[in-house]
Amino acid sequence: MSTVTCQISISLDGYVAGPDQSLQDPLGRGGLRLHEWLFAADRWREQHGEVGGESGVDSQVVDEMTRDVGAYVMGRGMFGGGVGRWDETWRGWWGEDAPFRTPVFVLTHHPRPSLSMAGGTEFHFVTDGIHSALEQARKAAGDREVAVAGGASTVRQYLAAGLVDTLQLHMVPIVLGAGERLFDGLGDLRLEQVRVVAGPTVTHVTYRVPR
Amino acid sequence: MSTVTCQISISLDGYVAGPDQSLQDPLGRGGLRLHEWLFAADRWREQHGEVGGESGVDSQVVDEMTRDVGAYVMGRGMFGGGVGRWDETWRGWWGEDAPFRTPVFVLTHHPRPSLSMAGGTEFHFVTDGIHSALEQARKAAGDREVAVAGGASTVRQYLAAGLVDTLQLHMVPIVLGAGERLFDGLGDLRLEQVRVVAGPTVTHVTYRVPR
């Protein structure tokens, strides 16, 4: 059965998004600073149709975290387009050439037909919960990984349900002071450190999550 | 002028002590789990008059974090003995052979004569604030480091005042869910990662703290 992975950037005080998240500012105040290492990586830029950037350890981490993924699961907030019934002109933040290049299962309370994008990304909208979305993602992924893409509340739900096998945290040396915390309400989780990679500005630590 | 250092174990959700701290349970519920890596290190055990333990990366980290320290500053909670006027029979948690072997400046609102312990530890009680304690520690340390030993609120006060040069976090893969958070109220601090050491169970990251 495919491994379920998750990777997310986190501040030293445990935030994965800043305060006052909105459609205009989806990562919240200061939240973009969590992802500066990512936006600078040439592999990420290439995946997102941009040029330039830096090669090196961070770029290798980006490559590894996407290379073996056969399907993604994401929350509606990450797909975007606001809440409530769908405005079907919204086709994600990424434009027609979405960077996933696999099936992506979007959790929502509102049904919508699937979308086929350029480059192989297919968005499927799942209205019957996280277990169903994961089951569909597993079928689509075959032997490859299923990645829980985000946002924070989706990751938290899969962690709380004991459905994540490995969690990679990119530890960003900033203090946000407010915003969305990854681990709130998860009780006394104990993870097992399996790998540490030091980037030039952030540390990437992979944990096994006991079932 | 001597470098001011600080090292502290922190959970993935940013806690440095568990909830419900008390005289009986000074690290709070679950807080001991933050220090299991430390208690297992042979260098720490040797410093605390115990035998056995594991050599290896964690033990080297313990050695480095104590080797060059010429004086410590600590809060009254870390020295112990409760609040209010001193019960002078209390001479610290560590017994007569305290492990510091340097001058230690204890922040308190209540004056008390200095204590000379076996092995070279001297406790001095400072009633006129964190700047004064640091100044006295700098004089005592000479060219060696001054270490802010803890607890959390003392570390937070020195960080907030911009008086810490390097902060080493031992990132322990547990989620405490409640307790004392290291970075609360520090605004949007941005640190600079300078060194990453992977222990077998925890990751030790050293940051430079911009003034």
Short mmCIF file of C-alpha atoms in Angstrom, two decimals:
data_model
loop_
_atom_site.label_atom_id
_atom_site.label_comp_id
_atom_site.label_asym_id
_atom_site.label_seq_id
_atom_site.Cartn_x
_atom_site.Cartn_y
_atom_site.Cartn_z
CA MET A 1 0.00 0.00 0.00
CA SER A 2 1.32 3.44 -0.80
CA THR A 3 3.07 5.49 1.86
CA VAL A 4 1.27 8.65 2.98
CA THR A 5 3.64 11.58 3.26
CA CYS A 6 3.35 15.18 4.21
CA GLN A 7 5.84 18.04 4.17
CA ILE A 8 5.30 21.52 5.47
CA SER A 9 7.29 24.61 6.45
CA ILE A 10 6.99 25.60 10.10
CA SER A 11 8.23 28.49 12.21
CA LEU A 12 10.19 27.93 15.41
CA ASP A 13 7.04 28.72 17.37
CA GLY A 14 5.02 26.10 15.51
CA TYR A 15 3.09 28.18 12.98
CA VAL A 16 2.52 27.08 9.39
CA ALA A 17 0.65 30.25 8.36
CA GLY A 18 0.58 33.79 9.67
CA PRO A 19 -2.41 35.57 11.23
CA ASP A 20 -5.28 37.16 9.26
CA GLN A 21 -5.39 34.67 6.39
CA SER A 22 -7.65 35.87 3.57
CA LEU A 23 -8.26 35.37 -0.13
CA GLN A 24 -5.88 38.27 -0.74
CA ASP A 25 -3.29 36.95 1.70
CA PRO A 26 -3.78 33.15 1.81
CA LEU A 27 -0.67 32.50 3.91
CA GLY A 28 -1.49 35.20 6.45
CA ARG A 29 0.65 38.09 7.61
CA GLY A 30 4.31 37.12 7.43
CA GLY A 31 3.41 33.66 6.14
CA LEU A 32 5.31 34.04 2.89
CA ARG A 33 8.52 34.15 4.92
CA LEU A 34 7.96 30.46 5.68
CA HIS A 35 8.42 29.67 2.01
CA GLU A 36 11.31 31.88 0.95
CA TRP A 37 13.69 28.91 0.95
CA LEU A 38 11.25 27.09 -1.38
CA PHE A 39 10.71 29.97 -3.80
CA ALA A 40 14.48 30.31 -4.11
CA ALA A 41 15.02 26.67 -5.07
CA ASP A 42 15.60 26.18 -8.80
CA ARG A 43 13.73 22.85 -8.81
CA TRP A 44 10.61 24.54 -7.37
CA ARG A 45 10.89 27.37 -9.86
CA GLU A 46 11.19 24.92 -12.72
CA GLN A 47 8.11 23.01 -11.49
CA HIS A 48 6.18 26.28 -11.38
CA GLY A 49 7.21 27.51 -14.83
CA GLU A 50 9.75 30.01 -13.57
CA VAL A 51 13.43 30.30 -14.32
CA GLY A 52 16.52 30.85 -12.21
CA GLY A 53 16.88 30.09 -8.53
CA GLU A 54 19.47 28.20 -6.57
CA SER A 55 20.55 24.60 -6.90
CA GLY A 56 21.86 22.80 -3.85
CA VAL A 57 20.48 21.01 -0.82
CA ASP A 58 17.12 22.79 -0.70
CA SER A 59 16.51 22.06 -4.36
CA GLN A 60 17.33 18.38 -3.80
CA VAL A 61 14.81 18.34 -0.96
CA VAL A 62 12.17 19.83 -3.27
CA ASP A 63 12.97 17.22 -5.89
CA GLU A 64 12.68 14.37 -3.38
CA MET A 65 9.42 15.60 -1.93
CA THR A 66 7.69 15.61 -5.31
CA ARG A 67 9.51 12.88 -7.30
CA ASP A 68 7.69 9.80 -6.01
CA VAL A 69 4.24 11.27 -5.46
CA GLY A 70 1.49 9.48 -7.38
CA ALA A 71 -1.45 11.48 -6.03
CA TYR A 72 -2.15 14.43 -3.75
CA VAL A 73 -4.89 15.20 -1.26
CA MET A 74 -5.52 18.84 -0.40
CA GLY A 75 -8.02 20.95 1.48
CA ARG A 76 -10.33 23.36 -0.25
CA GLY A 77 -8.46 26.34 1.19
CA MET A 78 -5.29 25.24 -0.57
CA PHE A 79 -7.14 24.82 -3.88
CA GLY A 80 -8.71 28.23 -3.30
CA GLY A 81 -11.75 29.91 -4.74
CA GLY A 82 -13.42 30.84 -1.47
CA VAL A 83 -16.06 29.00 0.53
CA GLY A 84 -19.60 27.81 -0.26
CA ARG A 85 -20.83 26.69 -3.68
CA TRP A 86 -18.20 26.71 -6.40
CA ASP A 87 -17.59 29.48 -8.85
CA GLU A 88 -16.57 27.07 -11.62
CA THR A 89 -14.43 29.64 -13.35
CA TRP A 90 -11.97 29.11 -10.47
CA ARG A 91 -9.51 26.41 -11.53
CA GLY A 92 -6.92 26.68 -8.73
CA TRP A 93 -4.16 29.14 -7.88
CA TRP A 94 -1.76 27.67 -10.41
CA GLY A 95 -3.26 28.47 -13.80
CA GLU A 96 -3.85 25.85 -16.50
CA ASP A 97 -0.37 24.34 -16.17
CA ALA A 98 -0.77 23.22 -12.54
CA PRO A 99 2.46 21.77 -11.14
CA PHE A 100 1.16 18.50 -9.67
CA ARG A 101 1.08 16.36 -12.85
CA THR A 102 -0.89 13.64 -11.04
CA PRO A 103 -4.44 13.25 -9.75
CA VAL A 104 -5.21 15.68 -6.91
CA PHE A 105 -8.14 15.00 -4.58
CA VAL A 106 -9.64 18.20 -3.18
CA LEU A 107 -11.70 17.97 0.02
CA THR A 108 -14.90 20.00 -0.20
CA HIS A 109 -18.50 20.02 0.95
CA HIS A 110 -19.69 21.07 -2.52
CA PRO A 111 -19.63 18.71 -5.50
CA ARG A 112 -18.05 19.74 -8.75
CA PRO A 113 -17.00 17.90 -11.93
CA SER A 114 -13.34 16.89 -12.23
CA LEU A 115 -10.91 19.18 -14.03
CA SER A 116 -8.19 18.06 -16.43
CA MET A 117 -5.35 20.52 -16.63
CA ALA A 118 -2.39 20.82 -18.95
CA GLY A 119 0.62 18.71 -17.99
CA GLY A 120 -1.38 15.85 -16.48
CA THR A 121 -2.82 17.38 -13.31
CA GLU A 122 -6.42 16.23 -12.68
CA PHE A 123 -8.44 17.80 -9.88
CA HIS A 124 -11.13 15.56 -8.38
CA PHE A 125 -13.53 16.99 -5.80
CA VAL A 126 -14.34 14.70 -2.89
CA THR A 127 -17.37 15.41 -0.73
CA ASP A 128 -17.42 12.34 1.51
CA GLY A 129 -14.50 13.00 3.82
CA ILE A 130 -10.80 12.45 4.40
CA HIS A 131 -10.90 8.65 4.45
CA SER A 132 -12.64 8.52 1.09
CA ALA A 133 -10.22 11.05 -0.41
CA LEU A 134 -7.26 9.03 0.81
CA GLU A 135 -8.72 5.80 -0.52
CA GLN A 136 -9.23 7.35 -3.94
CA ALA A 137 -5.73 8.84 -3.84
CA ARG A 138 -4.23 5.44 -2.94
CA LYS A 139 -5.96 3.84 -5.91
CA ALA A 140 -4.70 6.56 -8.21
CA ALA A 141 -1.15 6.45 -6.82
CA GLY A 142 -0.63 2.70 -7.13
CA ASP A 143 2.80 1.94 -5.70
CA ARG A 144 3.77 5.59 -5.50
CA GLU A 145 3.31 7.90 -2.51
CA VAL A 146 0.19 9.79 -1.58
CA ALA A 147 1.11 13.29 -0.39
CA VAL A 148 -1.14 15.30 1.89
CA ALA A 149 -0.42 18.70 0.37
CA GLY A 150 -2.07 21.01 2.93
CA GLY A 151 -3.24 23.33 4.27
CA ALA A 152 -2.66 23.07 7.96
CA SER A 153 -6.13 21.92 8.96
CA THR A 154 -6.09 19.14 6.37
CA VAL A 155 -2.68 17.96 7.59
CA ARG A 156 -3.94 18.13 11.16
CA GLN A 157 -7.00 16.01 10.30
CA TYR A 158 -4.88 13.31 8.67
CA LEU A 159 -2.40 13.34 11.57
CA ALA A 160 -5.23 13.13 14.10
CA ALA A 161 -6.71 10.16 12.23
CA GLY A 162 -3.34 8.36 12.31
CA LEU A 163 -3.18 8.24 8.52
CA VAL A 164 0.20 9.89 7.88
CA ASP A 165 3.31 7.69 7.67
CA THR A 166 6.04 10.29 7.34
CA LEU A 167 6.06 13.99 8.10
CA GLN A 168 8.84 16.24 6.87
CA LEU A 169 9.13 19.59 8.63
CA HIS A 170 11.11 22.42 7.09
CA MET A 171 12.17 24.35 10.18
CA VAL A 172 12.34 28.01 9.30
CA PRO A 173 14.19 30.25 11.79
CA ILE A 174 11.47 32.81 12.20
CA VAL A 175 9.01 33.50 14.99
CA LEU A 176 5.55 34.45 13.70
CA GLY A 177 3.92 35.00 17.10
CA ALA A 178 0.41 34.35 15.78
CA GLY A 179 -1.38 32.48 13.01
CA GLU A 180 -2.22 28.84 12.37
CA ARG A 181 -0.45 26.22 14.45
CA LEU A 182 0.17 22.80 12.92
CA PHE A 183 -0.05 20.68 16.04
CA ASP A 184 -2.96 22.26 17.93
CA GLY A 185 -5.40 19.71 19.27
CA LEU A 186 -3.28 16.68 18.41
CA GLY A 187 -2.67 15.61 22.00
CA ASP A 188 0.71 14.22 22.95
CA LEU A 189 2.00 12.95 19.65
CA ARG A 190 5.47 11.40 19.73
CA LEU A 191 7.29 11.13 16.41
CA GLU A 192 10.46 9.29 15.45
CA GLN A 193 13.24 11.24 13.78
CA VAL A 194 14.48 9.41 10.69
CA ARG A 195 16.50 11.94 8.69
CA VAL A 196 17.98 15.41 9.06
CA VAL A 197 19.09 17.53 6.11
CA ALA A 198 20.72 20.90 6.76
CA GLY A 199 19.91 23.48 4.12
CA PRO A 200 21.74 26.80 4.07
CA THR A 201 18.97 28.65 5.91
CA VAL A 202 16.46 26.02 7.07
CA THR A 203 16.62 22.47 8.47
CA HIS A 204 14.60 19.65 6.91
CA VAL A 205 13.71 16.91 9.38
CA THR A 206 11.77 13.80 8.42
CA TYR A 207 9.77 11.96 11.08
CA ARG A 208 8.01 8.62 11.09
CA VAL A 209 4.55 8.97 12.61
CA PRO A 210 3.64 5.94 14.74
CA ARG A 211 0.18 4.59 14.01
CA MET B 1 33.29 40.90 25.36
CA SER B 2 32.01 37.44 26.11
CA THR B 3 29.43 35.81 23.90
CA VAL B 4 26.00 35.23 25.44
CA THR B 5 24.67 31.78 24.64
CA CYS B 6 21.56 29.86 25.43
CA GLN B 7 20.53 26.28 24.72
CA ILE B 8 17.17 24.73 25.42
CA SER B 9 15.12 21.67 24.47
CA ILE B 10 11.89 22.43 22.65
CA SER B 11 8.96 20.38 21.42
CA LEU B 12 7.77 20.55 17.81
CA ASP B 13 4.91 22.75 18.96
CA GLY B 14 7.23 25.22 20.66
CA TYR B 15 6.97 24.23 24.31
CA VAL B 16 9.95 24.12 26.68
CA ALA B 17 7.97 22.85 29.67
CA GLY B 18 4.72 20.97 30.05
CA PRO B 19 1.52 22.25 31.68
CA ASP B 20 0.90 22.39 35.46
CA GLN B 21 4.46 23.18 36.56
CA SER B 22 4.84 22.89 40.32
CA LEU B 23 7.50 22.38 42.96
CA GLN B 24 6.80 18.66 42.71
CA ASP B 25 6.83 18.69 38.92
CA PRO B 26 9.08 21.61 37.90
CA LEU B 27 9.09 20.71 34.20
CA GLY B 28 5.31 20.29 34.04
CA ARG B 29 3.32 17.33 32.80
CA GLY B 30 5.28 15.53 30.08
CA GLY B 31 8.13 18.02 30.37
CA LEU B 32 10.72 15.40 31.32
CA ARG B 33 10.30 13.91 27.86
CA LEU B 34 12.02 17.02 26.49
CA HIS B 35 15.20 16.02 28.30
CA GLU B 36 15.39 12.27 27.76
CA TRP B 37 18.12 12.71 25.13
CA LEU B 38 20.12 14.75 27.67
CA PHE B 39 19.69 12.35 30.59
CA ALA B 40 20.91 9.53 28.33
CA ALA B 41 24.13 11.32 27.36
CA ASP B 42 27.18 10.01 29.23
CA ARG B 43 28.76 13.48 29.38
CA TRP B 44 25.68 14.88 31.12
CA ARG B 45 25.58 11.94 33.52
CA GLU B 46 29.25 12.41 34.35
CA GLN B 47 28.67 16.15 35.00
CA HIS B 48 25.82 15.25 37.35
CA GLY B 49 27.69 12.58 39.30
CA GLU B 50 26.00 9.66 37.59
CA VAL B 51 27.52 6.78 35.68
CA GLY B 52 26.74 5.11 32.38
CA GLY B 53 24.84 6.63 29.47
CA GLU B 54 25.59 6.87 25.81
CA SER B 55 28.54 8.47 24.08
CA GLY B 56 28.07 9.88 20.60
CA VAL B 57 26.72 12.99 18.98
CA ASP B 58 24.39 14.05 21.79
CA SER B 59 27.16 13.70 24.33
CA GLN B 60 29.46 15.83 22.18
CA VAL B 61 26.72 18.48 22.04
CA VAL B 62 26.48 18.42 25.85
CA ASP B 63 30.23 18.79 26.10
CA GLU B 64 30.29 21.74 23.72
CA MET B 65 27.43 23.53 25.42
CA THR B 66 29.18 23.52 28.78
CA ARG B 67 32.92 23.50 27.91
CA ASP B 68 33.47 27.21 27.28
CA VAL B 69 31.01 28.66 29.77
CA GLY B 70 32.60 31.03 32.29
CA ALA B 71 29.42 32.04 34.10
CA TYR B 72 25.70 31.27 34.07
CA VAL B 73 22.61 33.39 34.61
CA MET B 74 19.43 31.65 35.71
CA GLY B 75 15.96 32.50 36.91
CA ARG B 76 14.81 31.81 40.41
CA GLY B 77 12.47 29.07 39.22
CA MET B 78 15.41 27.12 37.82
CA PHE B 79 17.34 27.48 41.08
CA GLY B 80 14.21 26.41 42.94
CA GLY B 81 13.11 26.80 46.51
CA GLY B 82 9.72 28.37 45.85
CA VAL B 83 8.73 32.02 45.72
CA GLY B 84 8.90 34.87 48.24
CA ARG B 85 11.56 35.29 50.93
CA TRP B 86 14.24 32.62 50.90
CA ASP B 87 14.30 29.53 53.01
CA GLU B 88 18.07 29.54 53.29
CA THR B 89 18.26 25.81 53.83
CA TRP B 90 17.44 25.53 50.08
CA ARG B 91 20.75 25.36 48.20
CA GLY B 92 19.51 24.45 44.70
CA TRP B 93 18.20 21.27 43.09
CA TRP B 94 21.65 19.82 42.59
CA GLY B 95 22.94 19.14 46.11
CA GLU B 96 26.33 20.37 47.37
CA ASP B 97 28.23 19.23 44.28
CA ALA B 98 26.36 21.47 41.81
CA PRO B 99 27.40 20.79 38.21
CA PHE B 100 28.14 24.35 37.04
CA ARG B 101 31.69 24.77 38.45
CA THR B 102 31.60 28.52 37.69
CA PRO B 103 29.82 31.54 39.14
CA VAL B 104 26.03 31.37 38.65
CA PHE B 105 23.94 34.54 38.90
CA VAL B 106 20.42 33.84 40.11
CA LEU B 107 17.70 36.42 39.36
CA THR B 108 15.50 37.08 42.37
CA HIS B 109 13.52 39.83 44.09
CA HIS B 110 14.82 38.72 47.50
CA PRO B 111 18.42 39.27 48.60
CA ARG B 112 20.46 36.42 49.96
CA PRO B 113 24.18 35.89 50.70
CA SER B 114 26.22 34.08 48.06
CA LEU B 115 26.74 30.33 48.33
CA SER B 116 29.99 28.49 47.64
CA MET B 117 29.42 24.91 46.68
CA ALA B 118 31.77 21.97 46.27
CA GLY B 119 33.46 21.75 42.87
CA GLY B 120 33.69 25.50 42.29
CA THR B 121 30.05 26.49 41.74
CA GLU B 122 29.22 29.84 43.39
CA PHE B 123 25.62 31.05 43.48
CA HIS B 124 25.20 34.83 43.59
CA PHE B 125 21.74 36.31 44.06
CA VAL B 126 20.99 39.37 41.94
CA THR B 127 18.05 41.61 42.86
CA ASP B 128 18.52 44.47 40.40
CA GLY B 129 17.47 42.91 37.14
CA ILE B 130 18.63 41.05 34.05
CA HIS B 131 21.07 43.70 32.80
CA SER B 132 22.88 43.79 36.13
CA ALA B 133 23.03 40.00 36.31
CA LEU B 134 24.48 39.82 32.80
CA GLU B 135 27.04 42.51 33.57
CA GLN B 136 28.19 40.65 36.66
CA ALA B 137 28.29 37.38 34.71
CA ARG B 138 30.38 38.99 31.96
CA LYS B 139 32.90 40.21 34.53
CA ALA B 140 33.08 36.76 36.08
CA ALA B 141 33.36 34.99 32.72
CA GLY B 142 36.19 37.09 31.30
CA ASP B 143 36.81 35.82 27.76
CA ARG B 144 34.62 32.79 28.20
CA GLU B 145 30.91 32.54 27.37
CA VAL B 146 28.01 33.62 29.52
CA ALA B 147 25.22 31.06 29.31
CA VAL B 148 21.61 31.93 30.04
CA ALA B 149 20.65 28.65 31.68
CA GLY B 150 16.85 29.03 31.94
CA GLY B 151 14.04 28.71 32.66
CA ALA B 152 11.88 29.75 29.78
CA SER B 153 10.83 33.14 31.11
CA THR B 154 14.44 34.11 31.81
CA VAL B 155 15.48 33.08 28.30
CA ARG B 156 12.52 35.02 26.90
CA GLN B 157 13.50 38.14 28.82
CA TYR B 158 17.08 38.02 27.53
CA LEU B 159 15.89 37.36 23.96
CA ALA B 160 13.38 40.22 24.19
CA ALA B 161 16.13 42.57 25.40
CA GLY B 162 18.34 41.60 22.44
CA LEU B 163 21.07 40.30 24.76
CA VAL B 164 21.51 36.75 23.41
CA ASP B 165 24.11 36.12 20.69
CA THR B 166 23.51 32.46 19.92
CA LEU B 167 20.57 30.21 20.68
CA GLN B 168 20.83 26.45 20.33
CA LEU B 169 17.52 24.59 20.12
CA HIS B 170 17.36 20.86 20.73
CA MET B 171 14.32 19.90 18.65
CA VAL B 172 12.59 17.03 20.33
CA PRO B 173 10.02 15.14 18.21
CA ILE B 174 7.17 15.33 20.67
CA VAL B 175 4.03 17.43 20.77
CA LEU B 176 3.17 18.63 24.28
CA GLY B 177 -0.05 20.48 23.38
CA ALA B 178 0.15 22.77 26.41
CA GLY B 179 2.67 24.26 28.80
CA GLU B 180 5.23 27.06 28.56
CA ARG B 181 6.11 28.38 25.11
CA LEU B 182 9.60 29.75 24.53
CA PHE B 183 8.79 32.38 21.94
CA ASP B 184 5.52 33.87 23.23
CA GLY B 185 5.49 37.64 23.17
CA LEU B 186 8.75 38.00 21.25
CA GLY B 187 7.21 39.57 18.14
CA ASP B 188 8.57 38.59 14.76
CA LEU B 189 12.06 37.47 15.59
CA ARG B 190 14.15 36.26 12.65
CA LEU B 191 17.19 34.14 13.46
CA GLU B 192 20.07 32.98 11.31
CA GLN B 193 20.82 29.27 11.16
CA VAL B 194 24.53 28.65 11.69
CA ARG B 195 24.90 24.93 12.46
CA VAL B 196 22.84 21.75 12.40
CA VAL B 197 23.82 18.59 14.26
CA ALA B 198 21.68 15.47 13.87
CA GLY B 199 21.53 13.36 17.00
CA PRO B 200 19.99 9.91 16.90
CA THR B 201 16.61 11.10 18.23
CA VAL B 202 16.73 14.92 18.29
CA THR B 203 18.16 17.68 16.09
CA HIS B 204 20.43 20.38 17.53
CA VAL B 205 20.27 23.65 15.60
CA THR B 206 22.33 26.69 16.50
CA TYR B 207 21.07 30.15 15.51
CA ARG B 208 22.69 33.56 15.59
CA VAL B 209 20.31 36.09 17.07
CA PRO B 210 20.56 39.47 15.29
CA ARG B 211 20.84 42.42 17.68
#
